[in-house]
Each structure stands twice: as C-alpha cells, then as structure tokens.
XYZ file of C-alpha atoms in Angstrom:
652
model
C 75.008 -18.447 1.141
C 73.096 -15.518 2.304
C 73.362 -13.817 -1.356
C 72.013 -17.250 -2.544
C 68.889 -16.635 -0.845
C 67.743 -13.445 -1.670
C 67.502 -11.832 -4.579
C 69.045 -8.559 -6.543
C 66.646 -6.178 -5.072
C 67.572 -7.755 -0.943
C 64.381 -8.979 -0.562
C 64.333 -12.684 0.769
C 63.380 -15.594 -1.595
C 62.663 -18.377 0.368
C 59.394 -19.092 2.095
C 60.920 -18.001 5.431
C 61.171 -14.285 5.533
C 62.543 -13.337 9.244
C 63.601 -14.908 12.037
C 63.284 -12.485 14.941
C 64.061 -12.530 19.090
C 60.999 -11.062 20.893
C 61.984 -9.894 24.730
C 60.477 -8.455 27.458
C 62.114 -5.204 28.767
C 61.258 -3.882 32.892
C 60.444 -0.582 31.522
C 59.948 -0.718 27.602
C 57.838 -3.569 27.684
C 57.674 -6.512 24.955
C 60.522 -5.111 22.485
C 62.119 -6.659 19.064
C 65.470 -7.192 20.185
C 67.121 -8.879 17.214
C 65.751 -9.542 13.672
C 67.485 -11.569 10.380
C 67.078 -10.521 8.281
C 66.312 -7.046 9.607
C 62.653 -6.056 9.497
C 63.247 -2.505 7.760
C 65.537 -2.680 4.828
C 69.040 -0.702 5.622
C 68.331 -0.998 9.890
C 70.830 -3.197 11.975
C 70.061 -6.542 13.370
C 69.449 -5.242 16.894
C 66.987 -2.330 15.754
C 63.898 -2.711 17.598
C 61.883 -0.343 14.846
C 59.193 -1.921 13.611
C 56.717 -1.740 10.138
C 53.809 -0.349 10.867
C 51.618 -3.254 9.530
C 53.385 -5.163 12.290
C 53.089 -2.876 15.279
C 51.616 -6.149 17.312
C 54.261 -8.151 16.566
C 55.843 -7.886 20.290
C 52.675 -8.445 22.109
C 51.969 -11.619 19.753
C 55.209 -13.341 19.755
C 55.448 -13.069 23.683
C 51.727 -13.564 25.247
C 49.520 -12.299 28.160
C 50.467 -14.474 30.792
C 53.325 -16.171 29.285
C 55.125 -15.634 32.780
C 52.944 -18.459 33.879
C 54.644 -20.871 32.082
C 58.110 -22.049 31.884
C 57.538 -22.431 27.908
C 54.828 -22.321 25.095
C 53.841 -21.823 21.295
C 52.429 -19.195 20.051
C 50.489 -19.160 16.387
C 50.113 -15.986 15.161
C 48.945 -13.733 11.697
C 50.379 -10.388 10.852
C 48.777 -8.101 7.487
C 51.178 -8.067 4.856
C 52.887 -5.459 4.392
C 52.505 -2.446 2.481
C 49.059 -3.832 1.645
C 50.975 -5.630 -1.206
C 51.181 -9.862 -0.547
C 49.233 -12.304 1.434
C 49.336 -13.371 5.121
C 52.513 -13.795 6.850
C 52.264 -16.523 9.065
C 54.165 -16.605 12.694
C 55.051 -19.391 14.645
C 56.796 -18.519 18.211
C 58.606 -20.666 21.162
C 58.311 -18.856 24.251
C 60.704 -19.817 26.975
C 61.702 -18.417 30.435
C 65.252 -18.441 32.206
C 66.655 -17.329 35.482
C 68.971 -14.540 35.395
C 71.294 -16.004 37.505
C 71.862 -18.929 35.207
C 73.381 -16.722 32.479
C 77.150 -16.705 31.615
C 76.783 -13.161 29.967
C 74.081 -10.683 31.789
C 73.504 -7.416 30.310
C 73.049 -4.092 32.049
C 69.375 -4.193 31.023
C 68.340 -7.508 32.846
C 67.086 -6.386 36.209
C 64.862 -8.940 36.826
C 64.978 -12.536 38.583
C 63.884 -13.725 35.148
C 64.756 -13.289 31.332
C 61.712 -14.190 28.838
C 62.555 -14.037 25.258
C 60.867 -15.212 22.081
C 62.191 -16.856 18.859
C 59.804 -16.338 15.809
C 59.577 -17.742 12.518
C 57.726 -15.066 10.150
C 57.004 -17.540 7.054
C 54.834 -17.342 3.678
C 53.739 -20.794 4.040
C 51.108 -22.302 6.787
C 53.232 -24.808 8.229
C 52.910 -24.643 11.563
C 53.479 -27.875 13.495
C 56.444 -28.463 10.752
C 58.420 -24.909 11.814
C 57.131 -25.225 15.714
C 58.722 -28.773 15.642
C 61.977 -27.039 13.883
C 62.490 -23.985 15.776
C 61.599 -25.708 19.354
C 64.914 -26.983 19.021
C 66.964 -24.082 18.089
C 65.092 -22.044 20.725
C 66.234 -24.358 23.179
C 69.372 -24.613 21.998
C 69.799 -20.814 22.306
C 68.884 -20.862 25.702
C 71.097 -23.436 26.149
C 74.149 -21.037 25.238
C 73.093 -19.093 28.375
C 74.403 -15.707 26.348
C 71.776 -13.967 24.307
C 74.559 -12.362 21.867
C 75.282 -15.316 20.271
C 73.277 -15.210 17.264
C 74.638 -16.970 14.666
C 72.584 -19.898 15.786
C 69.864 -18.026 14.304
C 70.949 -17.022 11.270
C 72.242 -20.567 11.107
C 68.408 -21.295 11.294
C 66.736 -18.972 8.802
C 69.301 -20.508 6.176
C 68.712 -24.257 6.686
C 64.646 -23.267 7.107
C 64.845 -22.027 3.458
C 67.082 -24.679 2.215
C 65.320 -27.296 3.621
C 61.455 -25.485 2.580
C 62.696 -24.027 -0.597
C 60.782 -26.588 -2.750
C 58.090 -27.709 0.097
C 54.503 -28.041 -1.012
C 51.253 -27.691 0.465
C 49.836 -30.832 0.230
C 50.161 -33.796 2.309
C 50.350 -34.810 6.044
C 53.128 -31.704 7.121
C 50.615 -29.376 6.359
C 48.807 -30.655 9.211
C 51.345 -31.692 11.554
C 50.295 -31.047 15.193
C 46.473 -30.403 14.331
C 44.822 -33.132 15.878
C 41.013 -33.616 14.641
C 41.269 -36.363 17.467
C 41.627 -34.136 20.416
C 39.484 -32.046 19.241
C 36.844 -34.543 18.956
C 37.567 -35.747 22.423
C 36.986 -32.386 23.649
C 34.103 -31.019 21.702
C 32.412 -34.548 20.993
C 29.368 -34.331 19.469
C 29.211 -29.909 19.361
C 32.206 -30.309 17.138
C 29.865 -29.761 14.127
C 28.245 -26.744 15.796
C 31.780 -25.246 15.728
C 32.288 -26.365 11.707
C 28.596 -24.669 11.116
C 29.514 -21.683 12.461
C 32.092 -20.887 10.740
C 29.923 -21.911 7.461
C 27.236 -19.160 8.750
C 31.060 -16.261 8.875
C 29.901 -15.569 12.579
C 32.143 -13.642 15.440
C 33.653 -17.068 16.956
C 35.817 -16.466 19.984
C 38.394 -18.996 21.446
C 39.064 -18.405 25.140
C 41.380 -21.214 26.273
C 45.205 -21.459 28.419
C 47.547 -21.819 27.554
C 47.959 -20.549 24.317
C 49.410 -23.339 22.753
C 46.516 -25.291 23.569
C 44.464 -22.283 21.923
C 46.155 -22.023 18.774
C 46.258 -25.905 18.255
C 42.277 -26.225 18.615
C 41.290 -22.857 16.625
C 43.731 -24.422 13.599
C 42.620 -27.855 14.171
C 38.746 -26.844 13.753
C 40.029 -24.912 10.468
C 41.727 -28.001 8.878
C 38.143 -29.422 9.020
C 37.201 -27.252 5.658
C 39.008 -28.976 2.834
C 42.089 -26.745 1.568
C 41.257 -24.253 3.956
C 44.803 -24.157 6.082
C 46.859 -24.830 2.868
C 44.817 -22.374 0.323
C 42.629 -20.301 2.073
C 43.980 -17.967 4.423
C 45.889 -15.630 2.348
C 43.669 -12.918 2.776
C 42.486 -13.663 6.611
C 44.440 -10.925 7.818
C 43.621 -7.878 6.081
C 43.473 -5.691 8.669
C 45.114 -2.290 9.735
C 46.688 -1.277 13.331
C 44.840 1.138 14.770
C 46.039 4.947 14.662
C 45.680 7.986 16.748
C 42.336 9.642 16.126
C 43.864 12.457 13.916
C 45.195 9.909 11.251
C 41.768 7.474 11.410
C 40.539 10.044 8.429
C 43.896 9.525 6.434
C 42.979 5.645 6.760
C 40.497 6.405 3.815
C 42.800 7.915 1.681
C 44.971 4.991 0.787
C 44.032 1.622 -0.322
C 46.094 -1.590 -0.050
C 46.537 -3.454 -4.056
C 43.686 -4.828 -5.948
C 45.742 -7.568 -6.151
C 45.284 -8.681 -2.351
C 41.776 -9.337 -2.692
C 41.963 -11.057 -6.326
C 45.421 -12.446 -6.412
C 47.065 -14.513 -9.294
C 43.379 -13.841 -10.822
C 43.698 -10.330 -12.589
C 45.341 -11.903 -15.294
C 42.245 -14.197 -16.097
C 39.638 -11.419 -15.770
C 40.923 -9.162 -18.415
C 41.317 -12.039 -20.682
C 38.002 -12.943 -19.991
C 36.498 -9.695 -21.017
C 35.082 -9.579 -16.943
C 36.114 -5.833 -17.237
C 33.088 -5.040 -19.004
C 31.365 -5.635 -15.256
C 30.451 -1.965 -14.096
C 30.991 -0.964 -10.411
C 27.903 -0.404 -8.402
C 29.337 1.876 -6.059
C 30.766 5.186 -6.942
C 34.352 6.314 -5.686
C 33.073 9.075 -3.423
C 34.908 8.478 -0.163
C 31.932 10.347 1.293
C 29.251 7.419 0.592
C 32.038 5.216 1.561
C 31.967 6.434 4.535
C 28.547 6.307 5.219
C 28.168 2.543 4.042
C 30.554 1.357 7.034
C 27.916 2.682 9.512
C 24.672 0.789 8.322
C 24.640 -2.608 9.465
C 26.429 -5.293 8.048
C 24.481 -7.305 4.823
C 25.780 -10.057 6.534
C 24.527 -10.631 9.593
C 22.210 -14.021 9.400
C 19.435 -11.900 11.543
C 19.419 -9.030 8.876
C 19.868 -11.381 5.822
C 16.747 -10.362 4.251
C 17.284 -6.659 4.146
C 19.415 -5.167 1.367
C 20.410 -8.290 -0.729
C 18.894 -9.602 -3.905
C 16.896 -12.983 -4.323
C 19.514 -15.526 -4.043
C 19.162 -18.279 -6.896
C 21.967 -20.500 -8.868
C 22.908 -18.321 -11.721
C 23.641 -15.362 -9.913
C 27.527 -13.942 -10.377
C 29.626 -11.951 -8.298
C 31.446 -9.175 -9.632
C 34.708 -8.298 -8.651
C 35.259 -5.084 -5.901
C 34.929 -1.664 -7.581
C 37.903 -0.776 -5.011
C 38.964 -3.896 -2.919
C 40.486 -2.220 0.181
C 39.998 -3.326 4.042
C 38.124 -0.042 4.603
C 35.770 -0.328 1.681
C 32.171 -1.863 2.431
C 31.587 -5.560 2.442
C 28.561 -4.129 -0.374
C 30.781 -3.430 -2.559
C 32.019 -6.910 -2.785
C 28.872 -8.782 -2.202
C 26.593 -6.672 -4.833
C 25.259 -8.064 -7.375
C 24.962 -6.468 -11.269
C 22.184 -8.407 -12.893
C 23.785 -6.869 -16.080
C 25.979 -9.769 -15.941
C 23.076 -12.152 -16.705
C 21.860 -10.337 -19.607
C 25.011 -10.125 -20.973
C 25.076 -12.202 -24.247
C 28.562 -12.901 -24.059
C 28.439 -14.338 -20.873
C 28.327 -18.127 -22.385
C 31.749 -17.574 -24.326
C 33.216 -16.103 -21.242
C 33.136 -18.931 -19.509
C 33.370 -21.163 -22.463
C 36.852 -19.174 -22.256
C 37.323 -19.668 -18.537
C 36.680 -23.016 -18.813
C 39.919 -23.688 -21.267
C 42.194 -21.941 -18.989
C 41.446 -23.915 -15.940
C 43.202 -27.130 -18.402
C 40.902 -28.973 -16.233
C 37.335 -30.112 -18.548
C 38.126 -30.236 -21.756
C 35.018 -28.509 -24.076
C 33.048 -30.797 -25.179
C 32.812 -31.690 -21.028
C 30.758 -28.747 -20.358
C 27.494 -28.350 -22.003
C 26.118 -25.042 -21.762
C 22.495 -25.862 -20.354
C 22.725 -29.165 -18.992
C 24.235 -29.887 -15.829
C 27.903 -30.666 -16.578
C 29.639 -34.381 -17.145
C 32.174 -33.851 -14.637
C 35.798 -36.175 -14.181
C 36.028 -38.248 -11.347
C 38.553 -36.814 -8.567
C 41.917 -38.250 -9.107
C 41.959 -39.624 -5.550
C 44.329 -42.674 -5.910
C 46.966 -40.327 -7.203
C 47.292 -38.054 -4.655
C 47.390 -35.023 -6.871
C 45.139 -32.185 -6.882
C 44.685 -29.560 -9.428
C 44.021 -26.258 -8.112
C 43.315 -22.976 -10.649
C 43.000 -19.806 -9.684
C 39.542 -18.181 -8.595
C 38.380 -15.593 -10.728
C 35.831 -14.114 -7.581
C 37.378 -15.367 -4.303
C 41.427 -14.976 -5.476
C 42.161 -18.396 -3.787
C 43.324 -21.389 -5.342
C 41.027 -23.761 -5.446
C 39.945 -27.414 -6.579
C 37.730 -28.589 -9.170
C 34.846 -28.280 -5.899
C 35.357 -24.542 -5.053
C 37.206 -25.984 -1.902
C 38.325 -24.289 -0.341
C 35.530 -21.539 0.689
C 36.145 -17.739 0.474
C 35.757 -17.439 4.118
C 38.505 -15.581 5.073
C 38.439 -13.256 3.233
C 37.235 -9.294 2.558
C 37.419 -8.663 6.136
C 36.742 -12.112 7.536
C 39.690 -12.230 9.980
C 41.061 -15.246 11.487
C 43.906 -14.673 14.318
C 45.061 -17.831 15.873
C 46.176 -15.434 19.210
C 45.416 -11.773 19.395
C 47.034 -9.201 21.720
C 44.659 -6.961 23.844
C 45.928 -4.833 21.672
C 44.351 -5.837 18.746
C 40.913 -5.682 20.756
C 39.841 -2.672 18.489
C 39.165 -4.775 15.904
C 36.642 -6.621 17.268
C 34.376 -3.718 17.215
C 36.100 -2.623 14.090
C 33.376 -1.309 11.458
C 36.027 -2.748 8.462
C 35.871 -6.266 10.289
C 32.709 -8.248 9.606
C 33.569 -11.003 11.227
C 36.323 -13.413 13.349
C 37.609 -16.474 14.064
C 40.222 -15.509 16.826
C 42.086 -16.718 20.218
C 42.290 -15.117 22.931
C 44.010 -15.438 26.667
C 43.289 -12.371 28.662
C 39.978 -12.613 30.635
C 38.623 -8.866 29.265
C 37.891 -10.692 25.895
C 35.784 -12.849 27.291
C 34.247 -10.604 29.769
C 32.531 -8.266 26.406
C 29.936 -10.984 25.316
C 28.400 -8.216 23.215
C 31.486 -8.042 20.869
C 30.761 -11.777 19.522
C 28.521 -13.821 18.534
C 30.088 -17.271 20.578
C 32.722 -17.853 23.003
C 34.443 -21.475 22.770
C 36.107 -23.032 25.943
C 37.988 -25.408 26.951
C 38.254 -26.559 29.980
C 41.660 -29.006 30.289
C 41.549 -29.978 33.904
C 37.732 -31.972 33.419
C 38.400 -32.494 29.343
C 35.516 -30.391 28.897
C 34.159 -28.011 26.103
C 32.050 -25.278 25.765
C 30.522 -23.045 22.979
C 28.533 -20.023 24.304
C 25.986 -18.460 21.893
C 24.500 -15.402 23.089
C 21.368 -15.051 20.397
C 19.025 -17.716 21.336
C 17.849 -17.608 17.585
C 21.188 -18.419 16.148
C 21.119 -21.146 18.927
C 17.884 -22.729 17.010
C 19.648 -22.279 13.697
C 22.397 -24.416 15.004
C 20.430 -27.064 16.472
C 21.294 -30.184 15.328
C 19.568 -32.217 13.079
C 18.875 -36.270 13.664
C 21.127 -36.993 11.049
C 23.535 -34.360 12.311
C 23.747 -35.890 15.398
C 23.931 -39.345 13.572
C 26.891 -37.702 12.012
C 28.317 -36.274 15.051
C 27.828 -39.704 16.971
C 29.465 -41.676 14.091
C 32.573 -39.686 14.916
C 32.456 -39.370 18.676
C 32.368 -43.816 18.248
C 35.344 -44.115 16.126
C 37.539 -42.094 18.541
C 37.026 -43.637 21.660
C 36.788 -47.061 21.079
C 40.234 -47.539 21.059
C 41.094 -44.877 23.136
C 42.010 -47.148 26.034
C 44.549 -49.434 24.226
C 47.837 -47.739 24.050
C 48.816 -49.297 21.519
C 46.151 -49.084 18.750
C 44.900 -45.754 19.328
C 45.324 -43.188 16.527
C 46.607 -45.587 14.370
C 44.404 -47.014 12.632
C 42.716 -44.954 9.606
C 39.018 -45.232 11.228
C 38.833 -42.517 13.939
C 42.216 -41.161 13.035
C 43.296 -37.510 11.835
C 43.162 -38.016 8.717
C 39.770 -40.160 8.773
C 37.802 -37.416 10.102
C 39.013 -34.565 7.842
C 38.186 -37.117 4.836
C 34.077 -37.398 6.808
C 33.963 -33.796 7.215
C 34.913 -33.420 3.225
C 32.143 -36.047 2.689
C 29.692 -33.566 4.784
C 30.443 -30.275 3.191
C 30.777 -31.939 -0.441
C 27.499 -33.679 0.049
C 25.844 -30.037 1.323
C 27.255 -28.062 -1.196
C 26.003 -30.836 -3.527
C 22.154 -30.500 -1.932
C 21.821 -26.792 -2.412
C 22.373 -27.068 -6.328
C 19.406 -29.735 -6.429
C 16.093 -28.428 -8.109
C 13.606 -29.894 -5.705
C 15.558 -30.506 -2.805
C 13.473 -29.524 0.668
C 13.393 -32.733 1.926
C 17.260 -33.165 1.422
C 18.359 -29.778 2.621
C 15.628 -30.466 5.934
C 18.037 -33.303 7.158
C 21.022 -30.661 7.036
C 18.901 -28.020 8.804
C 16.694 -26.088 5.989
C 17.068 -23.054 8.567
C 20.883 -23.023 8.697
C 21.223 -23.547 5.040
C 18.787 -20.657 4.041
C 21.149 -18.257 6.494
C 24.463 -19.977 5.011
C 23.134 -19.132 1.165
C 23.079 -15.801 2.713
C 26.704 -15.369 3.370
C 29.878 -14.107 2.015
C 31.601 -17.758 1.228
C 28.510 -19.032 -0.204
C 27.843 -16.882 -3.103
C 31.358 -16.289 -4.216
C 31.261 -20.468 -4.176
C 27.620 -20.665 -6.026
C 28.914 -17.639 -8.684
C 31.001 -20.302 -10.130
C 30.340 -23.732 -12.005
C 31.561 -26.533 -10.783
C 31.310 -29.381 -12.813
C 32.374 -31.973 -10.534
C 30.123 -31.796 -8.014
C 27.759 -33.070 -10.425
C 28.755 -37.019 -8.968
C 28.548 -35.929 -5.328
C 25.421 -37.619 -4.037
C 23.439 -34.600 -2.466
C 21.774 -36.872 0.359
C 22.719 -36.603 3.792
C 25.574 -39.463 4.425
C 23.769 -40.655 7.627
C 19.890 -39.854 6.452
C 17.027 -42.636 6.944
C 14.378 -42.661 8.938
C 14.031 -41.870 12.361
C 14.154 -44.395 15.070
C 14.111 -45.193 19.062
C 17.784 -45.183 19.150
C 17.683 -41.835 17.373
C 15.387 -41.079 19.976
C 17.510 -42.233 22.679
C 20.613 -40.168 20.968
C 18.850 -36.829 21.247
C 17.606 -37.644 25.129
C 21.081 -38.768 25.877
C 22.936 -35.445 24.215
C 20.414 -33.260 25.470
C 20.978 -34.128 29.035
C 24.700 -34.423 28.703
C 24.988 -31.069 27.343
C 21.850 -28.669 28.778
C 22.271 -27.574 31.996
C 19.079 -29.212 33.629
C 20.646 -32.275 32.259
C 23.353 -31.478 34.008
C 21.309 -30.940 37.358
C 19.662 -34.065 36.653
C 23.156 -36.136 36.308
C 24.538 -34.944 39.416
C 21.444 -35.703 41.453
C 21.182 -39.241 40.211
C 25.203 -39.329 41.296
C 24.235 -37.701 44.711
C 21.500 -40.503 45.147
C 23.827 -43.278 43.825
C 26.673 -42.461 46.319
C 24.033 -42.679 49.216
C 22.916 -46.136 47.915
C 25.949 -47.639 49.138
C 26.578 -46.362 52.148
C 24.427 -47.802 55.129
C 22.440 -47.051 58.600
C 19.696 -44.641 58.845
C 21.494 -41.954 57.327
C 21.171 -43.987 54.661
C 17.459 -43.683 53.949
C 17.246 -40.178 54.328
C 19.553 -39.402 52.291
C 18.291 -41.688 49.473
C 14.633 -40.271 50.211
C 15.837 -36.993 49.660
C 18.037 -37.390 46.332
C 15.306 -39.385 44.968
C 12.712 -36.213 45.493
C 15.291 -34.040 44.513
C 15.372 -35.888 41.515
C 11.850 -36.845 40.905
C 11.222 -32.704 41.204
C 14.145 -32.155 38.643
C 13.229 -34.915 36.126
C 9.960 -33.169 35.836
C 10.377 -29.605 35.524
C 13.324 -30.590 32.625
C 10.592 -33.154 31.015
C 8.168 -30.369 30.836
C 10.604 -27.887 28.825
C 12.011 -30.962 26.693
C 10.782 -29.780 23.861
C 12.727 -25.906 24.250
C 15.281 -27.349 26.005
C 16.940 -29.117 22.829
C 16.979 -26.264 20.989
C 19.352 -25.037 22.846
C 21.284 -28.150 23.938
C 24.622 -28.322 22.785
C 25.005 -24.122 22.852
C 23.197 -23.455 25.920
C 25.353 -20.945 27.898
C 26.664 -22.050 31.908
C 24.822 -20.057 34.416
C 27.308 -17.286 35.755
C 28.722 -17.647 38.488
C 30.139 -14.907 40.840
C-alpha cells in the first residue's frame, strides 16, 4: 500500500505528507522523535534531523506552556521546503501522561511526566477535519501506554490519504471547527475592526490561552474573507529561519522559485506576451540591500511617500526576482509602460479566453463589462489562476492577495520565531502567540487581540491613535456590526435552536461578510462615489487602496462585480436609534464607559440594601457618578474615536 502512495521518485502523493511524534526530552528539549514518512529522504524513522526550512517544527508542534494542560491543538504553518511549493499546513494533538502509567518506560524518561505530540504535516487547509481525525489516533496511542508501537501511525498517514486523496476545498469541511459564532460572541460588535485590519495588511497579534482557543479564533476571523482559508494562504509562509550572523549575508545569495510567488500562473504570462513587462529594479544585490532598510511603502502612515497616483487602470507587473528577501518595491512598482502599450487590449482580450469563464463578445473593451450572474444555486465555483497574485481565484478576485510577498500569517509561533517580527523581509503579520514576552514588545505590532475566556471578553489594542480614527466605525458599520451581534444571541438561550438555524449561524455570517467586502470592492470602482465610500469610512478606504491586496485585486478586471450593488447594505439616514447605538457601544467599550457602568452598578447595589448606610452610600455613588458622567460627556466627541480600540489602562 505504501508504494501505492508515493510515487517513482519516493516522494509522497497524497495530500498528507508526514505524520510525525513531537516529544519533550529533560535535557535536549522539544525533539522529533519519530517521523513517516521520514522527514529527510534516506534517514530512519526515529531520526530526529530536521530540514532546515523546518527548524521550528519542535517548538510548534509542542507549545509554551503546554505542561499546563492535560491536552490541546495546536495549528501551525511551516515554509515549504527548498523554497519550491506552497504552505505546509500542521495540525497537532498535544497530550500529557504519567510515567508511571506506562507498560514500556525507556531509559530516557526521567520525569514524573511524558508529553508527546502527534502531527499531521498536510498540503491542504483542513484543519478541524484532520484535528477531528488525528484526536483519535493520538489518544489511541496513548492508550497503548508504549510509545514504540507505531504502526498505529503509519496505519494513520495511509487511511488520511486514502480517505483525502480526492477531497476538495469547497464546502462545509473546509471550515469545520471555525466558528464565526463564537467569535461574534466574543468580539461583538469590534469583530469588523478585526476584518478591517486585516484589509489595511497591518501587524495583528493574537495573545490568547490556550492555544487551541488561539488558533481557532485567528482561523475563524480568516474564514471571514471569501476563499481566503481554502485559496489564499499558499504563500503566507514565506519566510526563512533565522541563521547565525556569519551566514545572514549568504541569505542574499539564493532565492527560493519564481514559481512560489506566481504559481500555476507562469504558464499564462508567457502566453500572454506579459514578458515584454521590464523590471524596475536592477539585480544588484547591493541596492537590494539597501531597499530593505528604507521604510516599508506600505505602511498606511507613509502611504503617500514613494508610490504612484493610485487610479483604476493601473497594472501590476510581476517581481523582477520574487524571493522573501527581495523588497516589497519590487513587487508593488508600477511600469506605466504597461499602459502605453498598444497591445495591451489583445492581451487581455487573450487572458480573457483562457479563464473559459466570459465568453468575447461579454467583455467590451471600454464599457464596463456585462458580467454572468454567480452560479449560486449550484454550488460550484470556478476559480482560474491569477496572473499577479498566483492564487486561485473567483470570477470577484476573491480571494485577496493578502498573504502573500511577505505577508505572514502563523496560526501559533514559537518564541523562536520572534525574529521575524522585527524581520526587515516581513512586512506584515497575522500571528498567535502564548508566551507573555510577545505581548510585552507593543512596539513590534501594530494591535494586540485578547481574549479573555473566564468574563467572555475581547480586546483589540491599537497602539497609533491615528490608525485608531481610521478604524472607527462608521453608522452604517455599526448598523452592520449590530445586525450581526442580534442574530447571534437571540437564540442563544434556547438549547435547542441555537446555531441551527441559517440566520445567525456559521455559515450566515460568512455569506454577510461576502455581502460587505463584495459591496466595498464594488464602491471603489464607482466614478463618483464619495458619498458611498463615506458610509464605509472614506479614510480607511483611501489607506486600504494603498495596500498590497488592493492593487494586485484593482490590476485586474473583473467583470462580475459589475451587478454588485456598490451601496452600503445597511446605509440610510441617520436616526435616534443610530444615535442611541453609538452612545450605547461607546460606553460599553471605552474605558470611561466602563467607569461609568460600574458606578451606576455600585449605586444600584446600595439601592437595595437599607438603614442609614444606605443613604450614604447612595449619596456618594450618585456624585461619583454625576462627576464621571460629566467629565466622559465632555470628551464624547474624542472619546468615540477611539471606542472599540481604546487600549486598558496598565496595570502593575
């Protein structure tokens, strides 16, 4: 069977490509202990060498703190490797036993306690469908109380690519165990300011225990962006491990595949004639160099330095030399030759027939397009390669090129992997972390996320008090925001109806948040369209235009967008209950609202209690509260700004 599965060459077919035992040694540390098949070519099962594009995988498969815990789940992304492939994705079961419980103890074991981890290194995103799969075999393994008995596993990386051989990524096991519910529960109505940042490709830090409940909210907020966790993370881990000083000047020397930046897209560029683009930049490692010191083109603050006019027609040009250490420039310049270029109609006349998707006579060459309705009732969705971004996408550019060219996204990373978030090759992250030093170096990004399980209570932290006004939310935004927040928790307190109805369910809100980003992508292609973009924020969407994901998206047509109504779904005109909204979420979520709350639940404990105590106590709340109401009245107006992203005061 095991010559079934992998080809002439050894190399392993199936969308499963390891199955490896993670353990934690007294004096070694976190070690590979066992690995089918092995993770060098020609090693033995039990060799604990490792690639060097997967130097973390030890610290990621067993977690800070996982002692703590009698079991967990760990998501995790490793590079691929020799910088030829997309991301690998890992899904680990942690689990803890007591040493004295074993049948078979080896010499090594010298503590009270044996931790071990089972991973699952897969092609394919699926991670509630392989966590639900390999929580039993883990414990099941345990279960045999003798660590040497590993055919279990090898039993499981055969049925895993039996069973997966032909699995697709569309449909509900894509997102099994990503719960937009929870997540709304916990972030409520800031659950859009958590969407919006990751539109604006900012340095988002999750900081939440354990890690399974870290992992599940970072991917949950992810399968929010349509196709994102089935087509557009292939390149979100482009990163390298860091080396000893001496060898960070060899780093420049060799670059990772073209193909990892424009995959399954090469083809259509050359037959496109799109190698007539010139490169902007020249080869000369020493310019290079001095590129990844200046300061990121994409930093919302800096937007305006160093970066063109942005308008509709302009075109990206593929990277001169696509590489992890090359500047995000490279990528992001942009040749106006390309306009000029009279042959620019028949190229994508040309594009157009490969995609199979608009027939000719569909696409006028001036006019905005006629575009074919989504085949919704069919369930099928065709995807064609992207010629800028590499990712697969649908007939609206979904999903957005946000992971990618050194946009990282890493479910859980090791401290140490904390390099890279000062890393001058990483412009941005989404990422997870447990260990309280990530949290503790504010300056390294540009929010921290919390969750805080014991209250049911989330936080976002933004630092810059002017990206804190470019997230503030709009009326209809918080319309939006409420809408959801409704749908959730009105049945929340029947056991039997909740989640499963399609209002307020999982799939429900992914299908608003398409809605939303549709409808906004739809706004920004409108010719007069102030007063539409001004209910989305006209400040946020002049700093999203600005980014990475945004121009690859606006250097292509897309035709079908051409039916999405551009309006806001939940504009109109403003009213006392949108009045009462904003009041109502700015003192829920501000700090002096917060003051204000618990003094009115100070004074309303003393109401009921009696005797003289009584009416001191109630005089004093009430001009304890009379004092707060008016200094937070008087700084209304500043103090939503920063409502929902207003940092907790520190406290010792």
């Amino acid at each position: 069977m095991e010559k079934a599965r992998r080809g002439g060459d050894g190399v392993p077919r199936g969308p499963v490509l390891h199955i490896v035992v993670v353990g934690f040694h007294h004096k070694k540390g976190c070690q590979v202990e066992f690995s089918y098949p092995p993770l060098i070519p020609g090693d033995g099962h039990d060799s604990h060498t490792l690639p060097e594009e997967w130097k973390y995988l030890p610290f990621l498969a067993l977690p800070d703190g996982a002692h703590n815990y009698q079991e967990d789940t760990v998501f995790f992304h490793l590079p691929p490797r020799n910088g030829n492939g997309a991301t690998v994705f890992g899904i680990s079961c942690y689990r803890q036993i007591e040493a004295k419980a074993l049948k078979v103890r080896q010499a090594d074991i010298t503590r009270e306690t044996v931790q071990k981890s089972v991973c699952v290194l897969s092609k394919l995103p699926l991670y509630g469908l392989l966590q639900a799969k390999l929580q039993l075999i883990t414990h099941a393994y345990f279960e045999e109380k003798d660590f040497s008995q590993i055919s279990i596993l090898k039993e499981l990386y055969e049925h895993m690519n039996s069973s997966l051989g032909g699995a697709s990524l569309e449909g509900s096991q894509v997102y099994l165990g990503l719960s937009p519910r929870d997540l709304v529960l916990h972030f409520r109505h800031k659950v859009l300011i958590l969407f919006k940042l990751i539109l604006l490709e900012k340095k988002v830090l999750f900081y939440i225990s354990p890690v399974n409940k870290l992992v599940g909210a970072l991917m949950t907020v992810l399968s929010l962006f349509p196709g994102m966790i089935e087509h557009g993370l292939s390149d979100c881990s482009q990163y390298r491990p860091r080396k000893s000083m001496s060898e960070d000047g060899g780093l420049q020397e060799s670059n990772p595949c073209a193909d990892d930046f424009v995959s399954a897209s090469t083809a259509d560029v050359s037959h496109t004639n799109l190698g007539t683009i010139r490169k902007v930049m020249a080869g000369n490692h020493g310019e290079d160099a001095a590129m990844k010191t200046e300061e990121p083109l994409f930093q919302v603050e800096d937007s305006s330095k160093g970066q063109e006019p942005n308008d509709t027609n302009q075109y990206l040009k593929p990277p001169s030399r696509p590489s992890p250490d090359s500047s995000e420039s490279d990528w992001e310049t942009l040749d106006p030759s390309v306009l000029e270029d009279p042959n620019l109609k028949e190229r994508e006349q040309l594009g157009s027939d490969q995609t199979n998707l608009f027939p000719k006579d569909s696409v006028p060459s001036e006019s905005l397009p006629i575009t074919v309705q989504p085949q919704a009732n069919t369930g099928q969705v065709v995807l064609i390669p992207g010629l800028i971004s590499g990712l697969e996408e649908d007939q609206y550019g979904m999903p957005l090129a946000i992971f990618t060219k050194g946009y990282l996204c890493l479910p859980y990373m090791a401290l140490q992997q904390h390099h890279l978030l000062s890393d001058v090759t990483v412009r941005g992250f989404v990422a997870g972390a447990t260990n309280i030093l990530f949290r503790q170096q504010k300056h390294l990004s540009d929010a921290i996320v919390e969750v805080r399980l014991c209250v049911e209570e989330a936080l976002i932290q933004i630092h810059d008090p002017e990206l804190r006004k470019l997230l503030n939310p709009t009326t209809a935004d918080l319309r939006f925001a409420d809408y959801l927040v409704r749908h959730v928790t009105e049945n929340r307190d029947d056991v039997f109806l909740d989640g499963t109805g399609w209002e307020g369910g999982d799939e429900w809100i992914r299908a608003q948040f398409a809605v939303y980003i549709h409808a906004l992508l739809a706004a920004t292609l409108q010719l007069d369209n102030e007063k539409i973009l001004s209910d989305y924020g006209t400040t946020f969407v002049t700093a999203w235009k600005n980014t990475h994901n945004y121009r690859v998206w606006n250097s292509n047509k897309h035709p079908a967008l051409a039916e999405i109504n551009p309006n806001h779904p939940f504009q109109g005109q403003y009213s006392v209950s949108d009045m009462k909204l904003r009041f109502s979420h700015s003192v829920q979520n501000s700090e002096r609202g917060k003051k204000i709350g618990n003094v009115m639940v100070t004074t309303s404990r003393n109401v009921v209690q009696t005797g003289k105590a009584v009416g001191q106590s109630v005089g004093g709340a009430f001009s304890s509260a009379k004092t707060a109401m008016s200094s937070w009245l008087s700084t209304f107006t500043t103090s939503t700004s920063q409502s929902l992203t207003e940092p907790p005061d520190e406290k010792p």
